[in-house]
XYZ file of N, CA, C and O in Angstrom:
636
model
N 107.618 110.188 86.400
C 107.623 108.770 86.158
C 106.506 108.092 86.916
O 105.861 108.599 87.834
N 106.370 106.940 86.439
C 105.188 106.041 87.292
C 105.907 105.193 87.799
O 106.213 104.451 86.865
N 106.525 104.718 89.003
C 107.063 103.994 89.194
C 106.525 102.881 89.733
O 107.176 101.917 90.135
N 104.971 103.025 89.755
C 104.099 101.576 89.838
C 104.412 100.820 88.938
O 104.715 99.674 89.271
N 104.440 101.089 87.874
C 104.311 100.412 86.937
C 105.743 100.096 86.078
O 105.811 100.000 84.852
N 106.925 99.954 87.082
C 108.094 99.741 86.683
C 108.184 98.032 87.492
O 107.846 97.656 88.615
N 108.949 97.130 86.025
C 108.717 95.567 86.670
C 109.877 95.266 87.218
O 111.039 95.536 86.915
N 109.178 94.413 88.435
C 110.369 94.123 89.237
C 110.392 92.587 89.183
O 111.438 92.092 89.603
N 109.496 91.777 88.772
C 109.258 90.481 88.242
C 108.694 90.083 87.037
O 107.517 89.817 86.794
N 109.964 90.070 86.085
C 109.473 90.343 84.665
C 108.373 88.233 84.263
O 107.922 87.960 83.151
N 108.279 87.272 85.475
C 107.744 86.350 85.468
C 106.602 86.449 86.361
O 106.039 85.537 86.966
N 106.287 87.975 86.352
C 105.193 88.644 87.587
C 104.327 87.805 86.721
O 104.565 87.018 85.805
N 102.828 88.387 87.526
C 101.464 88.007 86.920
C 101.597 89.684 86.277
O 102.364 90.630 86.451
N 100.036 89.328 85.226
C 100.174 90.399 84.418
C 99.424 92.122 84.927
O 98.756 92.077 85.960
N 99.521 93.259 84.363
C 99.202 94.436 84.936
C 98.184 94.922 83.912
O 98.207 94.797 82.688
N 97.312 95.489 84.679
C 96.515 96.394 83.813
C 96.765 97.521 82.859
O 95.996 98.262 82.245
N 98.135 97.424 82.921
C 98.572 98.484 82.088
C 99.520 97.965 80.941
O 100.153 98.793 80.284
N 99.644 96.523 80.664
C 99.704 95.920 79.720
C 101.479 94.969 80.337
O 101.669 93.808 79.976
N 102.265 95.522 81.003
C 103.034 95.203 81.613
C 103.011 93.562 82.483
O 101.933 92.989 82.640
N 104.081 93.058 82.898
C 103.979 92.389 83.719
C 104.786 92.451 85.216
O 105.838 93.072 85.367
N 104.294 91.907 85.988
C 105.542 92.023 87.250
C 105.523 93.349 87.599
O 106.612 93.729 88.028
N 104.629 94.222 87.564
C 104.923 95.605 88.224
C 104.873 95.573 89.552
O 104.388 94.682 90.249
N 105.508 96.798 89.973
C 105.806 97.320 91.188
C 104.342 96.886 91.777
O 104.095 95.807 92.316
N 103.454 97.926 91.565
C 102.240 97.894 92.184
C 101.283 96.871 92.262
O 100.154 97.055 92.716
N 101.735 95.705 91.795
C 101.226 94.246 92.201
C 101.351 93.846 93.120
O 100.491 93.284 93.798
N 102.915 94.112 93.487
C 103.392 94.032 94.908
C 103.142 95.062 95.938
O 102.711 94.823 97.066
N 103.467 96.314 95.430
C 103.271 97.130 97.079
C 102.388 97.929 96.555
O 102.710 98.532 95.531
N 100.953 98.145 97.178
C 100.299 98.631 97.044
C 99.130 98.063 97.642
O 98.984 96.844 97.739
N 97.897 99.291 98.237
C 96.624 98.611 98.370
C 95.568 98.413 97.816
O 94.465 98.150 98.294
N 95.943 98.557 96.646
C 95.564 97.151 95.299
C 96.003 95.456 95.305
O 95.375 94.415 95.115
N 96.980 95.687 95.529
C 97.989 94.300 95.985
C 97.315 93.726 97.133
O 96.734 92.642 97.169
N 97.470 94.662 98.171
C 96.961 93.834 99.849
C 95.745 93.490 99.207
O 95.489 92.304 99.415
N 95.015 93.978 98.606
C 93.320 93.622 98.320
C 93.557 92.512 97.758
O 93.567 91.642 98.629
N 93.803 91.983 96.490
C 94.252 90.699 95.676
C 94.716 90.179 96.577
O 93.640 89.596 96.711
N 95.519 89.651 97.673
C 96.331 88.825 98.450
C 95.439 88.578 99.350
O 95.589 87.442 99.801
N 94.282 89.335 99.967
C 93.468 88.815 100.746
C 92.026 88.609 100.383
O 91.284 88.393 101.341
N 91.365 88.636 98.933
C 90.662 88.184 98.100
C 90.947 86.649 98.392
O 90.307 85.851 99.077
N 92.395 86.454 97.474
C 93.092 84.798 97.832
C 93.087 84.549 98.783
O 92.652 83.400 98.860
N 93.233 84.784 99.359
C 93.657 83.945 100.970
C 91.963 84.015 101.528
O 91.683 83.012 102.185
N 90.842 84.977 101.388
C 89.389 84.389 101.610
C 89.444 82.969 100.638
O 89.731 81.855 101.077
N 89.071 83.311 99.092
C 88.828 82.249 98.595
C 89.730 80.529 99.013
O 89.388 79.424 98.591
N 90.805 80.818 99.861
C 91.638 80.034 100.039
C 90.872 79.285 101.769
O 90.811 78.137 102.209
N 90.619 80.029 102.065
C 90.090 79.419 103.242
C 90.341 79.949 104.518
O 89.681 79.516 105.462
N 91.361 80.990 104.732
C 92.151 81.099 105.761
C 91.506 82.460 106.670
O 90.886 83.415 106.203
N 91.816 82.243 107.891
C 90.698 82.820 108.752
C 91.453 83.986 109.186
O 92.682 83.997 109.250
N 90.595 85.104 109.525
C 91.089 86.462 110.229
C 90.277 87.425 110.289
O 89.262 87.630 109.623
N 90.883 88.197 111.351
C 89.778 89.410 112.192
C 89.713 89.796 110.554
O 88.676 89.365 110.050
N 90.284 90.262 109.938
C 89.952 91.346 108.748
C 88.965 90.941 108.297
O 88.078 91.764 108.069
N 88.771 89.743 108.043
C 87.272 88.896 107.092
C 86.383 88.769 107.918
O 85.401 88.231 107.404
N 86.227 89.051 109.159
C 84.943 88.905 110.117
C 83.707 89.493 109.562
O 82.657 89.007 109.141
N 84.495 91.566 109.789
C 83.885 92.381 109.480
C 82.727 92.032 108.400
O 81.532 92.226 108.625
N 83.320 91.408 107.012
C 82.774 91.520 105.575
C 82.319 89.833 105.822
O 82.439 89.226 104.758
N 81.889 89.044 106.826
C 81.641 87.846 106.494
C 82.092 87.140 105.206
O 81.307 86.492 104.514
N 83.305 87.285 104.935
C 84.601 87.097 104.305
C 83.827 86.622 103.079
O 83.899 85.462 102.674
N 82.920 87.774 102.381
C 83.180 88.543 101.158
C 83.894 89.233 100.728
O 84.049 90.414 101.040
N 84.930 88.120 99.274
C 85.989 88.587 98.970
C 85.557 90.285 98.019
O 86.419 91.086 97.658
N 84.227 90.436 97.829
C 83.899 91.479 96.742
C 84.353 93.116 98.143
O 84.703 94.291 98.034
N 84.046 92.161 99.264
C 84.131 93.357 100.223
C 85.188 93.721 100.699
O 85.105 94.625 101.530
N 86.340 93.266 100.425
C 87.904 93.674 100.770
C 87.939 94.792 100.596
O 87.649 95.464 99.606
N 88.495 95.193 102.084
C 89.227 96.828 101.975
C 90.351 96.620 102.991
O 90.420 95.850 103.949
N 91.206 97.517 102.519
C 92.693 97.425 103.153
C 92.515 98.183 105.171
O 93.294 97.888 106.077
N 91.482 98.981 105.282
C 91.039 99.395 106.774
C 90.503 98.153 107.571
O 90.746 98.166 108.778
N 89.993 97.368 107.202
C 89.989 96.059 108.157
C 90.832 95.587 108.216
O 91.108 95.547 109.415
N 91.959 94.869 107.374
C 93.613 94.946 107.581
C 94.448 95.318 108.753
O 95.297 94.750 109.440
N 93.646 96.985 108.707
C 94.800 97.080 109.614
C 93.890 96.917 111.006
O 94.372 96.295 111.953
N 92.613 97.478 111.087
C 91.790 97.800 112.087
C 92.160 95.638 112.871
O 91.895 95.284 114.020
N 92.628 94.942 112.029
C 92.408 93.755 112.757
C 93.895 93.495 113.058
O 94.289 92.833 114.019
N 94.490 93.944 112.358
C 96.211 94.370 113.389
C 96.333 95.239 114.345
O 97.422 95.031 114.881
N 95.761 96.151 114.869
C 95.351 97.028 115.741
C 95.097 95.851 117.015
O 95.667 95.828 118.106
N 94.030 94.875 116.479
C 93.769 94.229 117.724
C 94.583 92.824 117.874
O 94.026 91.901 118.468
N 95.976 92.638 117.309
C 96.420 92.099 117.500
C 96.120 90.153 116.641
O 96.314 89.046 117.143
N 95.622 90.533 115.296
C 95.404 89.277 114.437
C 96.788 89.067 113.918
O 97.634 89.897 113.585
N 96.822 87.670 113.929
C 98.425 87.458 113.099
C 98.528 87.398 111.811
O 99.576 87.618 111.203
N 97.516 87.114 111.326
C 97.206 86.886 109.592
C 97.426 88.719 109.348
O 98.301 88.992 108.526
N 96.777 89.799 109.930
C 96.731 90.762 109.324
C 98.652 91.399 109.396
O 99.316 91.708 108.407
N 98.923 91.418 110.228
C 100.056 91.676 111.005
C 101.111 90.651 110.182
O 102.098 91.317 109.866
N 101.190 89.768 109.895
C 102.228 89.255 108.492
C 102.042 89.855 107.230
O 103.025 90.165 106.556
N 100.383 90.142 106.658
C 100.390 90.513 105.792
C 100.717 92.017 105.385
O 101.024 92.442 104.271
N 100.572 92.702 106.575
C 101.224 94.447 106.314
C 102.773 94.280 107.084
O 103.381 95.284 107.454
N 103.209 93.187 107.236
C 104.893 92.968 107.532
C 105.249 92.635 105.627
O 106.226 92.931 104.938
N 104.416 92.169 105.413
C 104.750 91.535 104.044
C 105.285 93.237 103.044
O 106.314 93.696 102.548
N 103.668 93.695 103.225
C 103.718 94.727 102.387
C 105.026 95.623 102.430
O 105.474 96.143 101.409
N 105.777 95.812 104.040
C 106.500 96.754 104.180
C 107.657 96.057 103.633
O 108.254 96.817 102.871
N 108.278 94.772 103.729
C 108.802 94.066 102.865
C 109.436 94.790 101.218
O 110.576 95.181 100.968
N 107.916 94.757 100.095
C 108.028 95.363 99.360
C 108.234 96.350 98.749
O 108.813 96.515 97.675
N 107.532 97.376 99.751
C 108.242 98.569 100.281
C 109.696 99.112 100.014
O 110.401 99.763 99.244
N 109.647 98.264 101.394
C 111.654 98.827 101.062
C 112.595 98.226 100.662
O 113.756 98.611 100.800
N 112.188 97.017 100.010
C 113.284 96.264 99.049
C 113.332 97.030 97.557
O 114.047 96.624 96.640
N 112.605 98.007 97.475
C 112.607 98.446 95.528
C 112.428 99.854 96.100
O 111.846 100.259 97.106
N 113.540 100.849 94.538
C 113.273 102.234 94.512
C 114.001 102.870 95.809
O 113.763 104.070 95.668
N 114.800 102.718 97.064
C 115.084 103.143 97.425
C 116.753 103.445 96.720
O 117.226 104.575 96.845
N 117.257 102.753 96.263
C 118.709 103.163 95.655
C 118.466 103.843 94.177
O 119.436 104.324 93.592
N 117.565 103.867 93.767
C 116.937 104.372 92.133
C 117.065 105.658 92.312
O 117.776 106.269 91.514
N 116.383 106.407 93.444
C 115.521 107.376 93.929
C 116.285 108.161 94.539
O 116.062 109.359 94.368
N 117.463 107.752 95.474
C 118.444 107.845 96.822
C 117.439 109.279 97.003
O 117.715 110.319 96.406
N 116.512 109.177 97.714
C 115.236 110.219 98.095
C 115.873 111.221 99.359
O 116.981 110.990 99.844
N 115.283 111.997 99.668
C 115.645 113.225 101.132
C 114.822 112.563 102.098
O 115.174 112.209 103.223
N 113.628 112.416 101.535
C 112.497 111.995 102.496
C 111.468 110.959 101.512
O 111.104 111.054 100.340
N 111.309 110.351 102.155
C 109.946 109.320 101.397
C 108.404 109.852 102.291
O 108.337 109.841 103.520
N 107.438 110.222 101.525
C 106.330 110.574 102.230
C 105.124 109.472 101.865
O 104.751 109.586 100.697
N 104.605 108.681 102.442
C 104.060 107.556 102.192
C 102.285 108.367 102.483
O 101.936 109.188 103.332
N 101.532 107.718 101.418
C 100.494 108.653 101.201
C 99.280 107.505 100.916
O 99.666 106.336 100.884
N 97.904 107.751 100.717
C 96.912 106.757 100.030
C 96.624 105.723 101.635
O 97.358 105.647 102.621
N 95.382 105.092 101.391
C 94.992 104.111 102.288
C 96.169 103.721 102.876
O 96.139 104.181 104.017
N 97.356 103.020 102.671
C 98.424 102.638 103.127
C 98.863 102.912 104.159
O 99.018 102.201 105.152
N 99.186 104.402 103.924
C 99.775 105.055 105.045
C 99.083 104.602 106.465
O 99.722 104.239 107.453
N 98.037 104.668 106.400
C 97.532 104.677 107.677
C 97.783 103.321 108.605
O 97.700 103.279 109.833
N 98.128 102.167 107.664
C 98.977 101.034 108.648
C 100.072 101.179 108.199
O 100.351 100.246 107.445
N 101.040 102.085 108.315
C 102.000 102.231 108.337
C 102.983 101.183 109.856
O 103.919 100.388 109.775
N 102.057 101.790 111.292
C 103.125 101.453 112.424
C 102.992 100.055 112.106
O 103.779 99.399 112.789
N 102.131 99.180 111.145
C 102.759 97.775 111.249
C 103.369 96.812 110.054
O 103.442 95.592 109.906
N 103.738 97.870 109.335
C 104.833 97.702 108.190
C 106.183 98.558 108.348
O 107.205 98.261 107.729
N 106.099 99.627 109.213
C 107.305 100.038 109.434
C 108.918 99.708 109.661
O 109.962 100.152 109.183
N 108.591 98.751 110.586
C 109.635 97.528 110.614
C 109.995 96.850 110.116
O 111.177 96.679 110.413
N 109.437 95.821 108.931
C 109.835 95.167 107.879
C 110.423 96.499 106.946
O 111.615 96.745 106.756
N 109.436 97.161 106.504
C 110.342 98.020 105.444
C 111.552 98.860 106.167
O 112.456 99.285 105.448
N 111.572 99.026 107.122
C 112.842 99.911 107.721
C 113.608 98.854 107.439
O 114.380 99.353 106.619
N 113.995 97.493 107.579
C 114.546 96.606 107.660
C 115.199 96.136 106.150
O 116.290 95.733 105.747
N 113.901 96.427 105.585
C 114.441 96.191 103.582
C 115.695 97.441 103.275
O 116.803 97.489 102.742
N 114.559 98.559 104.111
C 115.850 99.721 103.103
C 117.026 99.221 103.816
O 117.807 98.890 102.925
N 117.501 99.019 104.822
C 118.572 99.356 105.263
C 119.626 97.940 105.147
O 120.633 97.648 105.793
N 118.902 97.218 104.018
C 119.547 96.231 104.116
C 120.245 96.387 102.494
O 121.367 96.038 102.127
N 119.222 96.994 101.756
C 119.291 96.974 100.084
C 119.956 98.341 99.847
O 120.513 98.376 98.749
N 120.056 99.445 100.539
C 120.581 100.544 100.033
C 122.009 101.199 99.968
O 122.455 101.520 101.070
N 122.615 101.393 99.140
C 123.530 101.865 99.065
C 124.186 103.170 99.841
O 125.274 103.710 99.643
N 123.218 103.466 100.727
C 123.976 104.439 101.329
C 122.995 104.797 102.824
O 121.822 104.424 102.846
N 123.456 105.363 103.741
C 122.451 105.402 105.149
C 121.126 105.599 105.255
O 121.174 106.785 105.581
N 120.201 105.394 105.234
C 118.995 106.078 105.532
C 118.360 105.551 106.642
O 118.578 104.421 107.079
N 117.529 106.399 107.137
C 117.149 106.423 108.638
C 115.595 106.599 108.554
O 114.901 107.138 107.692
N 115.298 106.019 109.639
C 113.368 106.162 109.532
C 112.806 107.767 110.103
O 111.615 108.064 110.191
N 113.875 108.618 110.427
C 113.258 110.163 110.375
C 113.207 110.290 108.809
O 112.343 111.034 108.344
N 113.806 109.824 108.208
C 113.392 110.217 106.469
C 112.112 109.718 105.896
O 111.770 109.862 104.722
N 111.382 109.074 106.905
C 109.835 108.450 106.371
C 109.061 109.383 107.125
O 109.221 109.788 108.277
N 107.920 109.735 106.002
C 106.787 110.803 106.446
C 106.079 110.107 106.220
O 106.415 109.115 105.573
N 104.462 110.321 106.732
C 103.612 109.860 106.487
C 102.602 111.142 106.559
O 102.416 111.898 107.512
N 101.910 111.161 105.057
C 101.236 112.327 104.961
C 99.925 112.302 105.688
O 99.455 111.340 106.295
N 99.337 113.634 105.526
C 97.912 113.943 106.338
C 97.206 114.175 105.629
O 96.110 114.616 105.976
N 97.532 113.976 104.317
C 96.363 113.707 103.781
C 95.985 112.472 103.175
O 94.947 112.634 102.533
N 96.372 111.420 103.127
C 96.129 110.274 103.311
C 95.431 109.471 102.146
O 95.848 109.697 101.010
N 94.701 108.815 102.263
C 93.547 108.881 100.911
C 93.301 109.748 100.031
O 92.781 109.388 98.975
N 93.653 111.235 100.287
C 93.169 112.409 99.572
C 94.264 112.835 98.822
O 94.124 113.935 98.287
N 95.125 112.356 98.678
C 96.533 112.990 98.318
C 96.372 112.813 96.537
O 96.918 113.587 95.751
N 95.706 111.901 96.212
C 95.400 111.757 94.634
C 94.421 113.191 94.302
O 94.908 114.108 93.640
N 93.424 113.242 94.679
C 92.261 114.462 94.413
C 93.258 115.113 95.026
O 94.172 114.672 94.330
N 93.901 115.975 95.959
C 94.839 117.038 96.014
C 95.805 117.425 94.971
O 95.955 118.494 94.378
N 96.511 116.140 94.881
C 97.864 116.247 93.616
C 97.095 116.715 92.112
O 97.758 117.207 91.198
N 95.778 116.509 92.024
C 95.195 116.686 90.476
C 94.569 118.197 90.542
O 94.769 119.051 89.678
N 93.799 118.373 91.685
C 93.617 119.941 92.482
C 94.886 120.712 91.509
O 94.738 121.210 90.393
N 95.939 120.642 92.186
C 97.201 121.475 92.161
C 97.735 121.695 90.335
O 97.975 122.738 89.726
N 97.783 120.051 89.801
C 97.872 119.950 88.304
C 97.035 120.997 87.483
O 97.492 121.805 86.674
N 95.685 120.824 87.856
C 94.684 121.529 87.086
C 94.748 123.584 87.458
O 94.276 124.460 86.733
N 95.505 123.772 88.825
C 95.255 125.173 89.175
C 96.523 125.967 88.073
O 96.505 126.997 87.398
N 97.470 124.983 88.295
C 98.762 125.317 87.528
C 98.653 125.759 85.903
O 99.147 126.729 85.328
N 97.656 124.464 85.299
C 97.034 124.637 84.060
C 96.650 125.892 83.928
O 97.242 126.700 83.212
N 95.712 126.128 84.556
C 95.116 127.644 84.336
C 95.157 128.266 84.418
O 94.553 129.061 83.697
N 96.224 128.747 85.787
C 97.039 129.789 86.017
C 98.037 130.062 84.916
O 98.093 131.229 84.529
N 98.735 129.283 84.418
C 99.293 129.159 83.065
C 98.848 129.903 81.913
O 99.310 130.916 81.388
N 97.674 129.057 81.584
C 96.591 129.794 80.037
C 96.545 131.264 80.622
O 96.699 132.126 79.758
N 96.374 131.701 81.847
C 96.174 133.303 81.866
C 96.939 133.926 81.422
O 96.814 135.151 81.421
């Protein structure tokens, strides 16, 4: 399944995949990028936009966190936000063993952890605990790995 692209605000804005209100509008670092695009064009100041002399074309989700690291409040609401989204959706869908959180994301994880520990355990139907959150090592790479593996399977297959 894609569960990006499952709507959780069917009065969302619209998705590139013809949908509206998807998941990945909200949690994702596609999402953080759009939310702090707006908030440059909006006016509003933070370590993250220093870096890029708050060129919105230059948004990347590593100044984000690199400016929560040093303690910015704008960045630090906005990856409280993300974890928010996080763990309010898909955790009772899923009732998962482990969640392994993967892609740019992961890596500000320690300052979304808390909001989303806070969603699951408020929305889920049954215990879950933050030893059930992984955070992978491969990080960014986990897309080119996962397609690696698709394609070896393929061919190992045809043999």
């Amino acid at each position: 399944g894609e569960f990006g692209h499952m709507t959780i605000n069917f009065a969302g804005p619209s998705c590139g995949c013809g949908g509206s209100g998807c998941f990945e509008l909200y949690a994702s670092g596609t999402a953080v990028n759009r939310r702090m695009k707006r908030d440059i064009r909006c006016g509003i100041k933070s370590k993250a936009f220093e870096g890029i002399e708050y060129d919105p074309e230059k948004v990347n989700g590593k100044f984000l966190t690199e400016a929560a690291a040093e303690g910015d409040a704008y960045a630090i609401d906005m990856l409280r936000q993300e974890g928010y989204y996080i763990g309010s959706n898909l955790i009772n869908l899923l009732d998962p063993d482990v969640i392994v959180l993967a892609g740019g994301m992961a890596k500000a994880y320690p300052y979304f952890r808390y909001s989303m520990m806070d969603e699951i355990r408020r929305h889920a139907c049954f215990p879950f605990e933050e030893d059930r959150i992984r955070v992978s090592e491969l990080n960014d790479k986990v897309v080119a790995y996962g397609a690696y593996v698709m394609v070896k399977k393929a061919v190992e297959k045809s043999l």
